[in-house]
Every structure is written in structure tokens, then in C-alpha cells.
Coordinates of C-alpha atoms in Angstrom, one line a residue:
X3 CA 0.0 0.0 0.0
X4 CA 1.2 3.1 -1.0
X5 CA 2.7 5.4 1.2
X6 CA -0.3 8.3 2.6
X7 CA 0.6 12.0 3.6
X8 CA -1.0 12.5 7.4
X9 CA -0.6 16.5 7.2
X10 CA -1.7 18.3 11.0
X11 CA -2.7 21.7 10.2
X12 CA -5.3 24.4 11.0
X13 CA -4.1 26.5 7.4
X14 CA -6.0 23.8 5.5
X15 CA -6.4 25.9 2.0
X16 CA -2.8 26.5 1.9
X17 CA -1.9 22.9 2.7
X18 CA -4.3 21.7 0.0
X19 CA -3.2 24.4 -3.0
X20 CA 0.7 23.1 -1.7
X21 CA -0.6 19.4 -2.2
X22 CA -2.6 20.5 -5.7
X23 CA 0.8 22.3 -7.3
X24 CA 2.9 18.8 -6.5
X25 CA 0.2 16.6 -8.2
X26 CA -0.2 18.8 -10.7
X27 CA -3.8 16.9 -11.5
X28 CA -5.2 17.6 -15.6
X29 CA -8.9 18.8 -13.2
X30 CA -9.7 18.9 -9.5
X31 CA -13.2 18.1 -7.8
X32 CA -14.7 18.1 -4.8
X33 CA -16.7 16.1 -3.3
X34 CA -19.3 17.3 -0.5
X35 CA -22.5 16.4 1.7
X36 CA -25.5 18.7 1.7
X37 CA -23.8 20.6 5.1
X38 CA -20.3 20.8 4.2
X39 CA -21.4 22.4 1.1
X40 CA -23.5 25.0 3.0
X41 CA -20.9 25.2 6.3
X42 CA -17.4 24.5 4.9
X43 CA -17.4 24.8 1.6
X44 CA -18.1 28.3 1.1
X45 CA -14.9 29.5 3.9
X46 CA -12.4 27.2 1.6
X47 CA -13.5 28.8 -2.0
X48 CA -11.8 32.2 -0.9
X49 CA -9.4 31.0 0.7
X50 CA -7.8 28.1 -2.3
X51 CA -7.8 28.7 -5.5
X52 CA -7.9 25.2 -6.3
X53 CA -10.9 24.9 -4.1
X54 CA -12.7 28.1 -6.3
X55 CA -12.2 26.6 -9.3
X56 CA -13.1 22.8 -8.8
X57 CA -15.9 20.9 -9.8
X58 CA -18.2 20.5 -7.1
X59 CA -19.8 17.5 -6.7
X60 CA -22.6 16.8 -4.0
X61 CA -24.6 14.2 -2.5
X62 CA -27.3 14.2 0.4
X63 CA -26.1 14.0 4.3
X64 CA -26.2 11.1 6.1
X65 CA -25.4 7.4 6.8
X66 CA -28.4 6.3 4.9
X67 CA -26.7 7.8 1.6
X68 CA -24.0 6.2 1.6
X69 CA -25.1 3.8 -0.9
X70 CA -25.0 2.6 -4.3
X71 CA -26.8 5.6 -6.0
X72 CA -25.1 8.3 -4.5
X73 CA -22.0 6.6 -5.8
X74 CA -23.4 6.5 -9.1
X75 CA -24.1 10.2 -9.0
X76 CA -20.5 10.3 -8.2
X77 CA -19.5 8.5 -11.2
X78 CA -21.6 10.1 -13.4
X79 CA -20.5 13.7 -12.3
X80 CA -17.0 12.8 -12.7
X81 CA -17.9 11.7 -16.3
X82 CA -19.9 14.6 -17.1
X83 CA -16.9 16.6 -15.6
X84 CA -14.1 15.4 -18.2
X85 CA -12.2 13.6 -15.2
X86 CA -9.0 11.6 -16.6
X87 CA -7.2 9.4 -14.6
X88 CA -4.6 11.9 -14.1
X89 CA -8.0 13.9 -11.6
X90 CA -8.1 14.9 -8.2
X91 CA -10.7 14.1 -6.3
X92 CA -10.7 16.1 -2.8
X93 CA -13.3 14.5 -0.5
X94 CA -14.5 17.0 2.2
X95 CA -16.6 16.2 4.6
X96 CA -17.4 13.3 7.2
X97 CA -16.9 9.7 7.5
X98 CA -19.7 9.1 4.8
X99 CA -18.2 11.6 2.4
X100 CA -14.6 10.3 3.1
X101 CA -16.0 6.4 2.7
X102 CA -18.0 7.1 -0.3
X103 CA -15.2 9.4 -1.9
X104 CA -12.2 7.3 -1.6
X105 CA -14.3 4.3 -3.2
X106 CA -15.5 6.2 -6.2
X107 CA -11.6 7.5 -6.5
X108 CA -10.5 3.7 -6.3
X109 CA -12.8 2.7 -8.6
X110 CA -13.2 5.1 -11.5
X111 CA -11.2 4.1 -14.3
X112 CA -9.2 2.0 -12.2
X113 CA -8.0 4.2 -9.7
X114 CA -7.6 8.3 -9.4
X115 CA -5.9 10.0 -6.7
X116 CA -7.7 11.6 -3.8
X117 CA -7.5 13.9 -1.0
X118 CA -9.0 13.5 2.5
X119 CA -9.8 16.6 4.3
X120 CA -12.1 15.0 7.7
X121 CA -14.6 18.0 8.9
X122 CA -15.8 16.0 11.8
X123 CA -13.9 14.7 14.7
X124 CA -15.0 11.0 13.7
X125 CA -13.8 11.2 9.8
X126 CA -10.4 12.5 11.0
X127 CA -9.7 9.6 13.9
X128 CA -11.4 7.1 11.7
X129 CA -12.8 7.3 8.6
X130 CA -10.7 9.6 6.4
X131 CA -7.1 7.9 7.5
X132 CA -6.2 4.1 6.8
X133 CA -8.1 3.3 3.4
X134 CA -11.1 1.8 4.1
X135 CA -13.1 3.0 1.6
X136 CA -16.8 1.5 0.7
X137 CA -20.5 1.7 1.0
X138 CA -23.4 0.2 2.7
X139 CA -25.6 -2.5 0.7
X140 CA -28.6 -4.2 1.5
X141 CA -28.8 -3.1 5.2
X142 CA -25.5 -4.0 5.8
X143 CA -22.7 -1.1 6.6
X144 CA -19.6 -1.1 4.7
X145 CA -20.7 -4.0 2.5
X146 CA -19.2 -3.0 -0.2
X147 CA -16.0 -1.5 -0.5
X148 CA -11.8 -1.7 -1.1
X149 CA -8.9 -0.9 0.4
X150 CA -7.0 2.5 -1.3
X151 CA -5.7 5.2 0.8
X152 CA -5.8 8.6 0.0
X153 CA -2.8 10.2 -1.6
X154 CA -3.0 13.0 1.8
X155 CA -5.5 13.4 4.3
X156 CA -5.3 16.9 5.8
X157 CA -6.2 17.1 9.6
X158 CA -7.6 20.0 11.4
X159 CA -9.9 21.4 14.3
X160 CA -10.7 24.2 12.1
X161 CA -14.4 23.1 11.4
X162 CA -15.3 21.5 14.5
X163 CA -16.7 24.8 16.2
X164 CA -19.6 23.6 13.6
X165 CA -20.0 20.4 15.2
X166 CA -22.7 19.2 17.9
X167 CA -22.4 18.0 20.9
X168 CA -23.3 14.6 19.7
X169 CA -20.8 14.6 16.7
X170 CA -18.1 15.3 18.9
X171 CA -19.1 12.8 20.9
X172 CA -19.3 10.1 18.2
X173 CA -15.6 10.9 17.3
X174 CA -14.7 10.9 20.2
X175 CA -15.6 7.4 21.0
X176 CA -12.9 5.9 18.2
X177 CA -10.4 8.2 20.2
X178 CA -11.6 5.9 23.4
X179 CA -11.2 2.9 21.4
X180 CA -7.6 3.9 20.2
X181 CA -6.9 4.6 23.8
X182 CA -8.1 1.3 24.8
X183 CA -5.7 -0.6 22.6
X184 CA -2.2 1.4 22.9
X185 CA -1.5 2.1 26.8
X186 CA -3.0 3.1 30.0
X187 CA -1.3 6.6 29.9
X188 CA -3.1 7.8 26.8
X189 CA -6.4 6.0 27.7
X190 CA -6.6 7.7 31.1
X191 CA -5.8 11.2 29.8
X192 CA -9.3 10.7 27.3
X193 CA -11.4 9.6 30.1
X194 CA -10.5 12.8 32.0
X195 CA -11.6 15.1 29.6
X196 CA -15.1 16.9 28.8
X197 CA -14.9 16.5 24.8
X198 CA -17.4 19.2 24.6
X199 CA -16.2 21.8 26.4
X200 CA -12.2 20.9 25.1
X201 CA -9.7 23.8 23.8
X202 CA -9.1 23.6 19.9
X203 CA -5.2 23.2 20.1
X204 CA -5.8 20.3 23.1
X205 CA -8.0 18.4 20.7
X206 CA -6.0 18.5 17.7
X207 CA -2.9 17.6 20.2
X208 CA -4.7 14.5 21.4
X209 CA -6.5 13.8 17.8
X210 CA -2.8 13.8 16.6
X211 CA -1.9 10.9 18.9
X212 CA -4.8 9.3 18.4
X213 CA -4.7 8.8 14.7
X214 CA -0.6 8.3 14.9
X215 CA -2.0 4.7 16.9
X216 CA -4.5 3.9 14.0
X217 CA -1.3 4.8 11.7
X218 CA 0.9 2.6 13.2
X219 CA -1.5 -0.5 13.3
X220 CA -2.4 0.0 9.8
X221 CA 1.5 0.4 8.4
X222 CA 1.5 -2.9 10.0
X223 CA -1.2 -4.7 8.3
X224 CA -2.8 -2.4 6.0
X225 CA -4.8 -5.1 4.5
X226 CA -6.6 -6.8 7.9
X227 CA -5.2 -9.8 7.6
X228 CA -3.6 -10.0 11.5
X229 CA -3.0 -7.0 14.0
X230 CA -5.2 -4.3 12.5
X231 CA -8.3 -6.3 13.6
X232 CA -7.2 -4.6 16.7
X233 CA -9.0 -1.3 15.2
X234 CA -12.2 -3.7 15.3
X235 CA -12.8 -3.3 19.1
X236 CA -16.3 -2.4 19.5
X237 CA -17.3 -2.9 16.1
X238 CA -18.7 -6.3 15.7
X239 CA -21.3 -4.9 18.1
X240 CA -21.3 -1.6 17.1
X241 CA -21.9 -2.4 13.8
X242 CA -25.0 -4.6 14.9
X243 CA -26.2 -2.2 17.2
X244 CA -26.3 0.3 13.8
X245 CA -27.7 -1.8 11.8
X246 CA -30.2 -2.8 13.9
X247 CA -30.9 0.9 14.2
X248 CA -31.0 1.3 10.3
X249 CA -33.7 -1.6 10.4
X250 CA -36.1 0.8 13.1
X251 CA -35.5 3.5 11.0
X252 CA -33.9 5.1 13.7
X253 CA -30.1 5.6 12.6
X254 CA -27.8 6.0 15.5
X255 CA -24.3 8.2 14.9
X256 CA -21.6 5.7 14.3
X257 CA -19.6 6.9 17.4
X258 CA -22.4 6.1 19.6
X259 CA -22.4 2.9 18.1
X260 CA -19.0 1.9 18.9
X261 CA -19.0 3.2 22.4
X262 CA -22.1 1.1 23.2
X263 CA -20.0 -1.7 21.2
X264 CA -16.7 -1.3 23.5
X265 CA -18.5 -1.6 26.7
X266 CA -20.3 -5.2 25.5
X267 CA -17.0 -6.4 23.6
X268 CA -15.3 -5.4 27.2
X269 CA -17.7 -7.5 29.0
X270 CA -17.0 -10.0 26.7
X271 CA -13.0 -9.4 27.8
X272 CA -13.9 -10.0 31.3
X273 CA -15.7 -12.8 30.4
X274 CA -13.4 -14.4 28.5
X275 CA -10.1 -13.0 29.2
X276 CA -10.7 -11.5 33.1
X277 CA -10.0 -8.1 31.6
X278 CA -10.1 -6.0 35.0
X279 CA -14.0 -5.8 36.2
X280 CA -12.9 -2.1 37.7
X281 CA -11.9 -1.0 34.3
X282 CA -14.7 -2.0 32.7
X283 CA -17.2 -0.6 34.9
X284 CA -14.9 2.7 34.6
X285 CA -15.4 2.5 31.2
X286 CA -19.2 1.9 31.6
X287 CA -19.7 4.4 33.7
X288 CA -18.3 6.9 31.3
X289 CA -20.2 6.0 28.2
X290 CA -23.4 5.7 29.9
X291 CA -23.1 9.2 31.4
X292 CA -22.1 10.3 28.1
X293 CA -23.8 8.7 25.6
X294 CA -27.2 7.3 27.1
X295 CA -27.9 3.9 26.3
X296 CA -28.8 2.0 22.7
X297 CA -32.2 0.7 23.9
X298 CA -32.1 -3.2 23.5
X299 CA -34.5 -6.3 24.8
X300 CA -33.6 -9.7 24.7
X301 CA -36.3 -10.0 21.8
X302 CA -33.5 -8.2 19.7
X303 CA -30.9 -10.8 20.5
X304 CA -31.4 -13.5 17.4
X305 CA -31.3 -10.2 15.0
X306 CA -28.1 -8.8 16.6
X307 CA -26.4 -12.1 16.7
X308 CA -27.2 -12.5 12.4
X309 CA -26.0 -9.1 12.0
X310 CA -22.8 -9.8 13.7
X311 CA -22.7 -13.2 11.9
X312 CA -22.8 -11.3 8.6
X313 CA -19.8 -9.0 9.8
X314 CA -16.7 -8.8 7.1
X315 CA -14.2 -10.0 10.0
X316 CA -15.3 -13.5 10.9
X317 CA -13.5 -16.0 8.5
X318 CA -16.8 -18.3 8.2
X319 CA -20.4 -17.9 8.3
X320 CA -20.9 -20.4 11.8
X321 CA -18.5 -18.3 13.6
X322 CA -18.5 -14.7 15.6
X323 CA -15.3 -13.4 15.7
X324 CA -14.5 -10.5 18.4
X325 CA -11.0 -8.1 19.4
X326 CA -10.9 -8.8 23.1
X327 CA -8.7 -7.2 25.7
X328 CA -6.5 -8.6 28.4
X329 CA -5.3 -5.3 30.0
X330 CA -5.8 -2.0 28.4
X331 CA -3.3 -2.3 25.7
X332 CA -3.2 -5.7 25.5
X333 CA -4.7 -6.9 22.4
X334 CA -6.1 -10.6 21.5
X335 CA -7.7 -10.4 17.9
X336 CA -9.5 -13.6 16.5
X337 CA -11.2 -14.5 19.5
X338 CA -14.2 -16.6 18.9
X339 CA -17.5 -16.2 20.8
X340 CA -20.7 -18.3 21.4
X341 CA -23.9 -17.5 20.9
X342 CA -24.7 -18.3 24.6
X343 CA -21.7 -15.9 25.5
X344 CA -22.8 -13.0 23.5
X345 CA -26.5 -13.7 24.6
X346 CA -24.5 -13.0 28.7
X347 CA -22.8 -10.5 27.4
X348 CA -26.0 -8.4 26.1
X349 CA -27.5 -9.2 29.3
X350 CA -24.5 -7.5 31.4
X351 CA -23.9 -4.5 28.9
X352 CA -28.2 -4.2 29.7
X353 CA -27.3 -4.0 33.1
X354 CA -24.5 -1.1 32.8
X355 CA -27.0 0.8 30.7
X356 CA -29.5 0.7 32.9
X357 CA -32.0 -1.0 30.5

């Protein structure tokens, strides 16, 4: 996998027109949601010129449109633009736009470059850095999708004075999750913060860090064949716990996801690998204060448990794989659990949230 540009900076135009003069691209679009065209797109156009003159390109807001026609609209405007393969495509906006964007750059005409530039705290921890690209299909998130990094993501704290409460939030969750799996140190200094009410400089200090551990897991195995199922704490059940969600029609932010996710794949630790019961009602504790609780009976089980059977990590259809923690830090990926197991497990996390 190629190598991918992880530029920290607040003087985003400038850092983009830089990146645009070394490319040196035959046309340059950008790709944006309905809100990052209306709140970020308009600050950038007078302060790049490369911004002012793209081609913009935009799709509606929103998980649910991160599917297979809004990626056809994509395609389409790119043909309608005159892109070449020798394009830019500069994807600004969220974890939908940078998912979306980097799979349409992977996939038209083989392959064109593309820039990352995260708006929201989530996109730049998670989704814009690592090349996962992809889409949801059929109910299912990220169904479809490949692996292609972006030729630079550029990361900033510069539009998240637009954010809510809850988007910070939902960002901040991966940050917990990253924290989880490196060391105590940088785990405890995220737990003792109020995201919301955080200085700029702070954040982008501690959002530095936190994507330098998702960089250094994904350099390793940038393909998810062995350690960077580490990143996938909290997922097999956050994912459910969206999709599940998606199936009310009542979609949940990712973030919010994950965080319920990490404290029922921590009970699942304890269960199987005595991760600490102190930490994990810590941990609890803090995501119940902060993020409620994703409503659940044990009528939902059976559909939870086939929506984590369908997850892209488990290596056959009979088995549920989990990441699972020893010790904060202290990683165990491919661990296998039982129905019965997760069935406890959704019981306990019940229990923490107060359901």
C-alpha cells in the first residue's frame, strides 16, 4: 500500500493548494455532503484557489446515503466533468463523504488520486485515515468497498466549532477505542476530559496521537489480515447495534455505536479473558453518562447475533469473531464467541446501561 501524507494543520487551503501544485492533476473536484457544502465549503472557495475553481460534486447528508446511488451520482458527475485518470478528487466532509469518496476515487477508471480533508472529529480519527473506503448494501454497513488510501488526508480542528455536541461525541468514542488498545497513559488522559467543552489546540494535540495509533496498526497490516483487527474493538457490536438501528428506522451516529460496542465487547474481555471488572465498569460508567444507552431487549438478540454473523471479520459464516482485551493495551484479535456468550454479554452491557 502506498505510502499516505497525514498532514496536521489548521491552514487547511494553503496545505491543500501546496498538495494540488505537487500533483499537478489535468482537473480537480470536490466532493461534498449537503452541510459541508453549506458550512465549509463556502470558507475554503476564498481561501484556495484550487478549491474556487473545482468541480463540485454533491450528494445528500447522512449514513443512509452512503449507498450505491449516491455513488453512481458520483461516477456520473466525474464523467460529465471530463475527469481523466490523471483527476483529483478532494473529498470534504465526514466519514460518509470520506467512505464514499475514496471508493469512487478507487474505482473510477481503475483508480484516481484523492485527498481526505475530515470536517468532523469522527472522519479524522477514523474514517478519512487508513483506506477503508466503501459503502453500505442491502442493510448492511460497509458491504461494499476496497482498500486505497488517500494520496494525503489533511487534519484540522478548524471546522469543529460547527459540530454538535453529539458529533463530537461520536468521534470521540474511536479516540476511546484507540486509547483502549495502545497504553494506560493515553487512555486515562481521554477519560479525564469533557470533549465538549475541550480547547481547539488540546483536541487537535490529542486527535494527533490518536490517529498516529490507528497509523501505526495500519503500516503494519494495511490489509486486515492479523493485527489491524485490533481497530475492530467495539465494532462487531457496534456495527450490529447500527444496523439494527437502520432496520427501526432510527439511525444512530456511528460513534455512539462503537461506544455502546466497546463496553459489551469489554464485557465480553472479562468474560473471557478476566479483563479488569474495575476497568470495565470505569469505562461503563463513562459511556453511559455520556452517551445514554442504545435501547435493547432480549427480543433483539437473534437479530443482533445475524448481523454480527454477517460482519466482514469473521472467516466463516458459523462463527463470531471478536477483538478482546486482556489489559488496556493488551490486544487478543480472533477471538471466537458463542452465541450463549454474547447472549451473557447483552444481558450485562443491559445491566450497565440501565436498561
Amino acid at each position: 500500500m502506498k505510502h499516505q501524507d497525514l498532514i496536521f494543520s489548521n491552514d487547511v487551503a494553503s496545505q491543500l493548494d501546496v498538495l494540488v501544485e505537487k500533483y499537478k492533476p489535468s482537473k480537480v473536484f470536490v466532493l461534498v455532503d449537503a452541510n459541508t457544502e453549506k458550512m465549509v465549503l463556502p470558507q475554503l472557495v476564498t481561501q484556495s484557489s484550487v478549491i474556487a475553481n473545482a468541480t463540485v460534486i454533491t450528494i445528500e447528508a447522512g449514513d443512509t446515503n452512503k449507498n450505491i446511488n449516491s455513488l453512481m451520482h458520483i461516477w456520473s458527475s466525474l464523467v460529465e466533468g471530463g475527469a481523466t485518470r490523471k483527476s483529483l478528487l478532494v473529498n470534504l466532509g465526514g466519514g460518509v463523504v470520506t467512505d464514499i469518496g475514496g471508493f469512487a476515487g478507487a474505482t473510477f477508471k481503475r483508480g484516481i488520486r484523492f485527498v481526505n480533508i475530515p470536517t468532523t472529529l469522527l472522519s479524522a480519527v477514523d474514517a478519512a485515515v487508513g483506506g477503508k473506503t466503501g459503502i453500505n448494501f442491502n442493510g448492511y454497513k460497509n458491504e461494499i468497498g476496497a482498500f486505497c488510501e488517500a494520496e494525503a488526508v489533511i487534519i484540522s480542528t478548524r471546522y469543529f466549532s460547527t459540530l454538535s455536541s453529539e458529533e463530537l461525541l461520536s468521534g470521540y468514542a474511536e479516540m476511546l477505542k484507540h486509547g483502549l488498545i495502545s497504553n494506560a497513559d493515553t487512555y486515562n488522559r481521554l477519560l479525564a476530559n469533557d470533549v465538549v467543552n475541550i480547547e481547539a489546540e488540546q483536541m487537535l494535540q490529542l486527535l494527533q496521537e490518536s490517529v498516529m495509533v490507528k497509523k501505526r496498526v495500519v503500516e503494519e497490516d494495511p490489509t486486515e489480515k492479523g493485527i489491524r483487527r485490533a481497530l475492530n474493538l467495539g465494532h462487531t457490536a457496534g456495527h450490529a447495534f447500527e444496523s439494527l438501528a437502520l432496520q427501526r428506522n432510527k439511525p444512530i451516529p456511528h460513534g455512539y455505536a462503537v461506544a455502546w460496542g466497546l463496553v459489551m465487547e469489554l464485557v465480553l474481555s472479562h468474560m473471557r479473558l478476566q479483563f479488569p471488572s474495575d476497568e470495565l465498569a470505569r469505562l461503563a460508567t463513562y459511556i453511559y453518562d455520556n452517551y445514554g444507552a442504545f435501547n435493547i431487549t432480549c427480543d433483539d438478540y437473534a437479530t443482533l447475533i445475524e448481523f454480527m454473523r454477517h460482519d466482514k471479520k469473521n472467516d466463516s459464516a458459523s462463527e463470531i469473531n471478536f477483538t478482546m482485551l486482556k489489559q488496556v493495551g493488551d490486544i487478543h484479535i480472533d477471538c471466537i464467541a458463542s452465541e450463549e456468550d454474547i447472549k451473557t454479554a447483552l444481558d450485562i452491557y443491559r445491566d450497565f446501561m440501565h436498561i
